[in-house]
Short mmCIF file of C-alpha atoms in Angstrom, two decimals:
data_model
loop_
_atom_site.label_atom_id
_atom_site.label_comp_id
_atom_site.label_asym_id
_atom_site.label_seq_id
_atom_site.Cartn_x
_atom_site.Cartn_y
_atom_site.Cartn_z
CA UNK A 1084 0.00 0.00 0.00
CA UNK A 1085 2.62 2.55 1.11
CA UNK A 1086 6.28 2.18 0.21
CA UNK A 1087 8.82 4.68 1.52
CA UNK A 1088 12.29 4.38 0.06
CA UNK A 1089 15.47 6.16 1.16
CA UNK A 1090 13.46 9.17 2.31
CA UNK A 1091 15.48 12.12 3.61
CA UNK A 1092 14.84 15.70 4.63
CA UNK A 1093 17.55 18.27 5.32
CA UNK A 1094 16.79 21.74 6.66
CA UNK A 1095 19.46 24.33 5.97
CA UNK A 1096 20.00 27.80 7.39
CA UNK A 1097 22.90 30.21 6.99
CA UNK A 1098 24.67 28.62 9.93
CA UNK A 1099 23.35 25.08 10.41
CA UNK A 1100 22.24 21.95 8.59
CA UNK A 1101 19.67 19.68 10.26
CA UNK A 1102 19.07 16.13 9.04
CA UNK A 1103 15.44 15.77 10.18
CA UNK A 1104 14.78 12.49 8.34
CA UNK A 1105 17.71 10.28 7.40
CA UNK A 1106 17.47 7.56 4.70
CA UNK A 1107 14.19 6.16 5.95
CA UNK A 1108 12.78 2.93 4.48
CA UNK A 1109 9.37 1.59 5.42
CA UNK A 1110 6.46 -0.45 4.09
CA UNK A 1111 2.93 -0.04 5.45
CA UNK A 1112 0.24 -2.54 4.50
CA UNK A 1113 -3.25 -1.66 3.29
CA UNK A 1114 -5.78 -1.41 6.13
CA UNK A 1115 -3.34 -1.46 9.03
CA UNK A 1116 -2.87 1.06 11.82
CA UNK A 1117 0.84 1.82 11.79
CA UNK A 1118 2.39 3.78 14.66
CA UNK A 1119 5.55 5.89 14.53
CA UNK A 1120 6.89 6.86 17.93
CA UNK A 1121 9.79 9.05 18.97
CA UNK A 1122 10.74 11.78 21.39
CA UNK A 1123 10.71 15.46 20.44
CA UNK A 1124 13.22 16.08 17.67
CA UNK A 1125 13.24 12.48 16.44
CA UNK A 1126 11.91 13.57 13.04
CA UNK A 1127 8.51 11.85 13.21
CA UNK A 1128 6.37 14.95 12.46
CA UNK A 1129 8.61 15.89 9.54
CA UNK A 1130 8.32 12.32 8.29
CA UNK A 1131 4.51 12.33 8.26
CA UNK A 1132 4.45 15.69 6.46
CA UNK A 1133 6.75 14.25 3.80
CA UNK A 1134 4.17 11.57 2.99
CA UNK A 1135 1.70 14.10 1.54
CA UNK A 1136 4.43 16.58 0.61
CA UNK A 1137 3.46 19.28 3.08
CA UNK A 1138 7.24 19.13 3.34
CA UNK A 1139 9.23 18.49 0.18
CA UNK A 1140 11.75 15.65 0.58
CA UNK A 1141 15.42 16.26 -0.03
CA UNK A 1142 15.72 12.73 -1.43
CA UNK A 1143 13.80 9.49 -1.67
CA UNK A 1144 10.40 8.24 -2.83
CA UNK A 1145 6.93 7.94 -1.34
CA UNK A 1146 4.66 5.53 -3.23
CA UNK A 1147 0.99 5.16 -2.23
CA UNK A 1148 -1.13 2.52 -3.89
CA UNK A 1149 1.23 2.42 -6.88
CA UNK A 1150 1.40 6.20 -7.31
CA UNK A 1151 4.74 7.92 -6.77
CA UNK A 1152 3.73 10.95 -4.70
CA UNK A 1153 7.20 12.48 -4.85
CA UNK A 1154 7.08 12.63 -8.66
CA UNK A 1155 3.73 14.43 -9.02
CA UNK A 1156 3.33 17.93 -10.38
CA UNK A 1157 1.57 20.51 -8.22
CA UNK A 1158 -1.75 19.97 -9.99
CA UNK A 1159 -1.44 16.20 -9.76
CA UNK A 1160 -0.48 16.47 -6.09
CA UNK A 1161 -3.54 18.57 -5.31
CA UNK A 1162 -5.78 15.80 -6.67
CA UNK A 1163 -3.77 13.06 -4.99
CA UNK A 1164 -4.07 14.74 -1.58
CA UNK A 1165 -7.82 14.16 -1.71
CA UNK A 1166 -6.97 10.51 -1.06
CA UNK A 1167 -4.73 11.37 1.93
CA UNK A 1168 -6.60 12.74 4.95
CA UNK A 1169 -4.75 14.37 7.85
CA UNK A 1170 -5.64 15.30 11.42
CA UNK A 1171 -3.56 17.54 13.65
CA UNK A 1172 -2.67 17.97 17.30
CA UNK A 1173 -4.37 21.37 17.59
CA UNK A 1174 -7.33 20.57 15.32
CA UNK A 1175 -6.73 23.37 12.73
CA UNK A 1176 -10.44 24.20 12.51
CA UNK A 1177 -11.87 27.40 11.03
CA UNK A 1178 -13.32 29.22 14.02
CA UNK A 1179 -15.79 31.25 11.93
CA UNK A 1180 -17.37 28.07 10.52
CA UNK A 1181 -19.79 25.67 12.20
CA UNK A 1182 -19.13 21.96 12.61
CA UNK A 1183 -21.05 21.24 9.42
CA UNK A 1184 -19.23 23.97 7.49
CA UNK A 1185 -15.79 22.80 8.67
CA UNK A 1186 -16.49 19.25 7.56
CA UNK A 1187 -17.87 20.44 4.21
CA UNK A 1188 -14.82 22.57 3.36
CA UNK A 1189 -12.78 19.86 1.55
CA UNK A 1190 -15.88 18.93 -0.44
CA UNK A 1191 -16.37 22.56 -1.49
CA UNK A 1192 -12.75 22.77 -2.62
CA UNK A 1193 -13.18 19.53 -4.59
CA UNK A 1194 -16.23 20.96 -6.39
CA UNK A 1195 -18.76 18.53 -4.94
CA UNK A 1196 -22.38 19.57 -5.46
CA UNK A 1197 -24.34 21.05 -2.57
CA UNK A 1198 -26.72 18.10 -2.40
CA UNK A 1199 -23.85 15.61 -2.24
CA UNK A 1200 -22.04 17.75 0.36
CA UNK A 1201 -25.06 17.77 2.66
CA UNK A 1202 -25.49 14.00 2.38
CA UNK A 1203 -21.79 13.29 2.96
CA UNK A 1204 -21.51 15.69 5.91
CA UNK A 1205 -24.58 14.15 7.59
CA UNK A 1206 -23.02 10.71 7.14
CA UNK A 1207 -19.73 11.83 8.69
CA UNK A 1208 -21.40 13.59 11.61
CA UNK A 1209 -23.10 10.32 12.52
CA UNK A 1210 -19.88 8.36 12.03
CA UNK A 1211 -17.85 10.49 14.46
CA UNK A 1212 -20.59 10.89 17.04
CA UNK A 1213 -21.41 14.60 16.64
CA UNK A 1214 -25.17 14.39 16.01
CA UNK A 1215 -26.84 17.41 17.57
CA UNK A 1216 -23.69 19.57 17.35
CA UNK A 1217 -23.85 20.30 13.62
CA UNK A 1218 -24.46 24.05 14.05
CA UNK A 1219 -22.03 24.63 16.92
CA UNK A 1220 -18.84 26.65 16.43
CA UNK A 1221 -15.42 25.33 17.52
CA UNK A 1222 -15.38 27.69 20.52
CA UNK A 1223 -18.47 25.84 21.81
CA UNK A 1224 -16.88 22.39 21.60
CA UNK A 1225 -14.72 20.35 23.94
CA UNK A 1226 -11.25 19.23 22.84
CA UNK A 1227 -12.51 15.77 21.98
CA UNK A 1228 -15.40 17.17 19.95
CA UNK A 1229 -13.02 19.44 18.03
CA UNK A 1230 -10.85 16.46 17.15
CA UNK A 1231 -13.93 14.55 16.01
CA UNK A 1232 -14.66 17.44 13.64
CA UNK A 1233 -11.05 17.22 12.44
CA UNK A 1234 -11.43 13.49 11.82
CA UNK A 1235 -14.71 13.95 9.95
CA UNK A 1236 -13.18 16.70 7.80
CA UNK A 1237 -10.19 14.46 7.01
CA UNK A 1238 -12.57 11.70 5.88
CA UNK A 1239 -14.74 13.98 3.72
CA UNK A 1240 -13.21 12.98 0.37
CA UNK A 1241 -13.13 9.26 1.23
CA UNK A 1242 -9.32 9.01 1.49
CA UNK A 1243 -7.35 5.78 1.30
CA UNK A 1244 -4.89 6.93 3.96
CA UNK A 1245 -5.36 8.89 7.20
CA UNK A 1246 -2.32 10.64 8.70
CA UNK A 1247 -2.53 11.49 12.40
CA UNK A 1248 0.09 13.91 13.71
CA UNK A 1249 0.01 13.77 17.54
CA UNK A 1250 -3.78 13.68 17.26
CA UNK A 1251 -4.37 12.99 20.97
CA UNK A 1252 -1.51 14.93 22.60
CA UNK A 1253 -3.73 17.91 23.51
CA UNK A 1254 -6.43 15.73 25.08
CA UNK A 1255 -7.01 14.32 28.56
CA UNK A 1256 -6.64 10.53 29.05
CA UNK A 1257 -10.36 9.72 28.94
CA UNK A 1258 -10.91 11.77 25.78
CA UNK A 1259 -7.78 10.25 24.25
CA UNK A 1260 -9.21 6.77 24.74
CA UNK A 1261 -12.49 7.77 23.09
CA UNK A 1262 -10.67 9.23 20.06
CA UNK A 1263 -8.46 6.14 19.76
CA UNK A 1264 -11.55 3.92 19.90
CA UNK A 1265 -13.10 6.04 17.14
CA UNK A 1266 -9.98 5.59 14.97
CA UNK A 1267 -10.14 1.81 15.46
CA UNK A 1268 -13.83 1.88 14.52
CA UNK A 1269 -13.07 3.90 11.38
CA UNK A 1270 -10.23 1.56 10.46
CA UNK A 1271 -12.50 -1.48 10.76
CA UNK A 1272 -15.57 0.03 9.05
CA UNK A 1273 -13.80 1.77 6.17
CA UNK A 1274 -10.69 -0.40 5.77
CA UNK A 1275 -8.68 2.79 6.05
CA UNK A 1276 -4.89 2.72 6.36
CA UNK A 1277 -3.88 4.87 9.33
CA UNK A 1278 -0.41 6.23 10.12
CA UNK A 1279 -0.25 7.57 13.63
CA UNK A 1280 2.58 9.74 14.97
CA UNK A 1281 2.95 9.99 18.74
CA UNK A 1282 5.34 10.23 21.67
CA UNK A 1283 2.98 8.27 23.94
CA UNK A 1284 3.49 4.52 24.07
CA UNK A 1285 0.02 3.77 25.47
CA UNK A 1286 -1.40 5.17 22.21
CA UNK A 1287 0.68 2.65 20.25
CA UNK A 1288 -0.29 -0.11 22.66
CA UNK A 1289 -4.00 0.56 22.39
CA UNK A 1290 -4.61 0.66 18.64
CA UNK A 1291 -1.56 0.00 16.45
CA UNK A 1292 -0.79 -3.25 14.64
CA UNK A 1293 2.85 -2.41 13.95
CA UNK A 1294 5.20 0.29 15.16
CA UNK A 1295 8.43 1.99 14.09
CA UNK A 1296 10.63 3.75 16.65
CA UNK A 1297 12.42 6.88 15.44
CA UNK A 1298 15.54 8.48 16.88
CA UNK A 1299 17.77 11.06 15.22
CA UNK A 1300 15.78 10.96 12.00
CA UNK A 1301 16.20 7.21 11.59
CA UNK A 1302 14.01 4.19 12.27
CA UNK A 1303 15.97 2.28 14.90
CA UNK A 1304 13.46 -0.49 15.56
CA UNK A 1305 10.20 -1.73 14.04
CA UNK A 1306 7.85 -4.68 14.06
CA UNK A 1307 4.58 -6.04 15.43
CA UNK A 1308 3.57 -4.04 18.49
CA UNK A 1309 3.45 -7.05 20.79
CA UNK A 1310 6.95 -8.14 19.64
CA UNK A 1311 8.51 -4.69 20.05
CA UNK A 1312 6.88 -4.27 23.46
CA UNK A 1313 7.87 -7.70 24.72
CA UNK A 1314 11.44 -7.65 23.37
CA UNK A 1315 12.59 -4.02 23.04
CA UNK A 1316 16.11 -3.91 21.68
CA UNK A 1317 17.20 -0.26 21.65
CA UNK A 1318 17.51 1.93 24.76
CA UNK A 1319 14.97 4.42 23.41
CA UNK A 1320 12.42 1.64 22.85
CA UNK A 1321 12.93 0.32 26.37
CA UNK A 1322 12.18 3.79 27.75
CA UNK A 1323 8.95 3.94 25.78
CA UNK A 1324 7.90 0.48 26.97
CA UNK A 1325 8.48 1.61 30.56
CA UNK A 1326 5.83 4.31 30.00
CA UNK A 1327 3.14 1.64 30.06
CA UNK A 1328 4.81 -1.27 31.85
CA UNK A 1329 6.73 0.63 34.53
CA UNK A 1330 10.21 -0.22 35.73
CA UNK A 1331 10.76 -3.29 37.88
CA UNK A 1332 11.63 -2.31 41.45
CA UNK A 1333 15.40 -1.94 41.68
CA UNK A 1334 15.64 -4.02 44.83
CA UNK A 1335 14.58 -7.14 42.91
CA UNK A 1336 18.03 -7.32 41.35
CA UNK A 1337 20.04 -5.56 44.05
CA UNK A 1338 22.44 -7.52 46.25
CA UNK A 1339 20.49 -6.67 49.42
CA UNK A 1340 17.40 -8.33 48.03
CA UNK A 1341 19.36 -11.37 46.82
CA UNK A 1342 20.81 -11.87 50.29
CA UNK A 1343 17.38 -11.56 51.88
CA UNK A 1344 16.09 -14.53 49.88
CA UNK A 1345 16.96 -17.41 52.19
CA UNK A 1346 15.62 -20.18 49.99
CA UNK A 1347 14.09 -20.82 46.60
CA UNK A 1348 14.35 -18.76 43.46
CA UNK A 1349 13.12 -15.39 42.20
CA UNK A 1350 11.92 -15.77 38.63
CA UNK A 1351 10.89 -13.32 35.98
CA UNK A 1352 8.16 -14.84 33.85
CA UNK A 1353 7.71 -13.22 30.46
CA UNK A 1354 4.29 -13.66 28.78
CA UNK A 1355 3.46 -13.01 25.14
CA UNK A 1356 0.20 -13.60 23.26
CA UNK A 1357 -1.96 -16.50 24.45
CA UNK A 1358 0.42 -17.37 27.30
CA UNK A 1359 -0.58 -14.11 29.02
CA UNK A 1360 -4.10 -15.48 29.43
CA UNK A 1361 -3.06 -18.82 30.95
CA UNK A 1362 -3.36 -19.48 34.68
CA UNK A 1363 0.29 -20.53 34.90
CA UNK A 1364 0.74 -19.75 38.60
CA UNK A 1365 -2.23 -21.80 39.79
CA UNK A 1366 -1.30 -24.66 37.44
CA UNK A 1367 2.24 -24.84 38.82
CA UNK A 1368 1.01 -24.70 42.42
CA UNK A 1369 -1.34 -27.64 41.76
CA UNK A 1370 1.14 -29.78 39.80
CA UNK A 1371 4.27 -29.35 41.96
CA UNK A 1372 5.10 -29.21 45.64
CA UNK A 1373 6.21 -25.59 45.59
CA UNK A 1374 4.97 -22.32 47.08
CA UNK A 1375 4.72 -19.28 44.84
CA UNK A 1376 4.52 -15.67 46.00
CA UNK A 1377 3.96 -12.91 43.45
CA UNK A 1378 6.36 -10.00 43.99
CA UNK A 1379 5.17 -7.70 41.20
CA UNK A 1380 4.00 -7.79 37.62
CA UNK A 1381 2.07 -6.22 34.80
CA UNK A 1382 0.19 -7.56 31.77
CA UNK A 1383 -1.06 -5.30 28.97
CA UNK A 1384 -3.25 -5.84 25.93
CA UNK A 1385 -2.34 -4.72 22.40
CA UNK A 1386 -4.18 -5.03 19.09
CA UNK A 1387 -2.14 -8.16 18.31
CA UNK A 1388 -2.19 -9.85 21.71
CA UNK A 1389 -1.18 -9.52 25.34
CA UNK A 1390 2.30 -9.28 26.83
CA UNK A 1391 3.78 -8.73 30.25
CA UNK A 1392 6.13 -9.80 33.02
CA UNK A 1393 5.66 -11.30 36.45
CA UNK A 1394 8.27 -11.54 39.20
CA UNK A 1395 7.65 -14.46 41.56
CA UNK A 1396 9.42 -16.07 44.53
CA UNK A 1397 9.25 -19.87 44.35
CA UNK A 1398 10.28 -22.15 47.23
CA UNK A 1399 10.48 -25.94 47.55
CA UNK A 1400 12.82 -28.86 47.09
CA UNK A 1401 15.39 -28.36 44.34
CA UNK A 1402 13.96 -31.17 42.23
CA UNK A 1403 10.45 -29.74 42.46
CA UNK A 1404 11.75 -26.27 41.62
CA UNK A 1405 13.49 -27.51 38.49
CA UNK A 1406 10.43 -29.47 37.38
CA UNK A 1407 8.23 -26.41 37.95
CA UNK A 1408 10.56 -24.20 35.89
CA UNK A 1409 10.71 -26.78 33.09
CA UNK A 1410 6.92 -26.97 33.06
CA UNK A 1411 6.56 -23.17 32.83
CA UNK A 1412 9.10 -23.07 29.99
CA UNK A 1413 7.17 -25.81 28.13
CA UNK A 1414 4.12 -23.48 27.96
CA UNK A 1415 6.18 -20.95 25.93
CA UNK A 1416 6.49 -18.59 28.88
CA UNK A 1417 10.06 -17.29 29.03
CA UNK A 1418 11.72 -17.82 32.39
CA UNK A 1419 14.63 -15.84 33.75
CA UNK A 1420 16.17 -16.71 37.13
CA UNK A 1421 16.84 -13.38 38.89
CA UNK A 1422 18.10 -14.81 42.21
CA UNK A 1423 19.05 -18.32 43.19
CA UNK A 1424 19.36 -18.87 46.94
#
């Protein structure tokens, strides 16, 4: 669906040169929700603006559904952008226009007849949950309602791709969840390909199928969300995962804690996918003569499955302990011995 090849963007001033996007290669499949995450300055917002040429690339190609966006003339690009919707962090609504008039604007620009505009706008208002607010002005709307207007406006011309640039960053957590649920609903109902830029890992966790991590203008890690979350490789990715999983307590691996464990083993159990839904602890307690105490843990759901970690203290005879660990490992749960008294 979307192929990005050796994409680069360099900003130059009289005194400095900034490589905002550096030789970026990426493929995004039709109908998926693809997340791009990075801290401020990573290049993610520049990257998303390169896709529809709100920023002109210094080098590289962007190909959407077989059409090379980077090779289009200005007139061709204007038509092509009708198939690429975009929503923004700060909504970018026209404050002198009502909800209905804001949503209708792209249709007016595209030369759609008044009758068709009215029908399409009514359809979109129902889709994004704004029935009854059609004649309100942006100043009369909450942040979540404003973003719903922005989403409806972006969908007006029935795009193939929806670009979301920090679309929930200005919203409170509850409103963020409602907007993310709306995006999932739109993705499922319309089969729309969504590219979502964010610096918040819980946004990626909640709705994305795959994710790319950006740092210094480059993609440093990418893959299925559940895989990247469960096995983060780069330091920057590990920091993002800690946003939703939290850090294990330091004393679990500190010498003082090790010395305080008089018997047994402290294990870190790592769950991915279906294993996160299994009652491993109760199964082990029933099958083997061991006692298990949960120290701490966390399991999260993603679009492609659950993942998480659990720290447990297991005591019993050495033979029983080894059999219990072997049994846990046989269920595809990864086991790491943190302390061994």
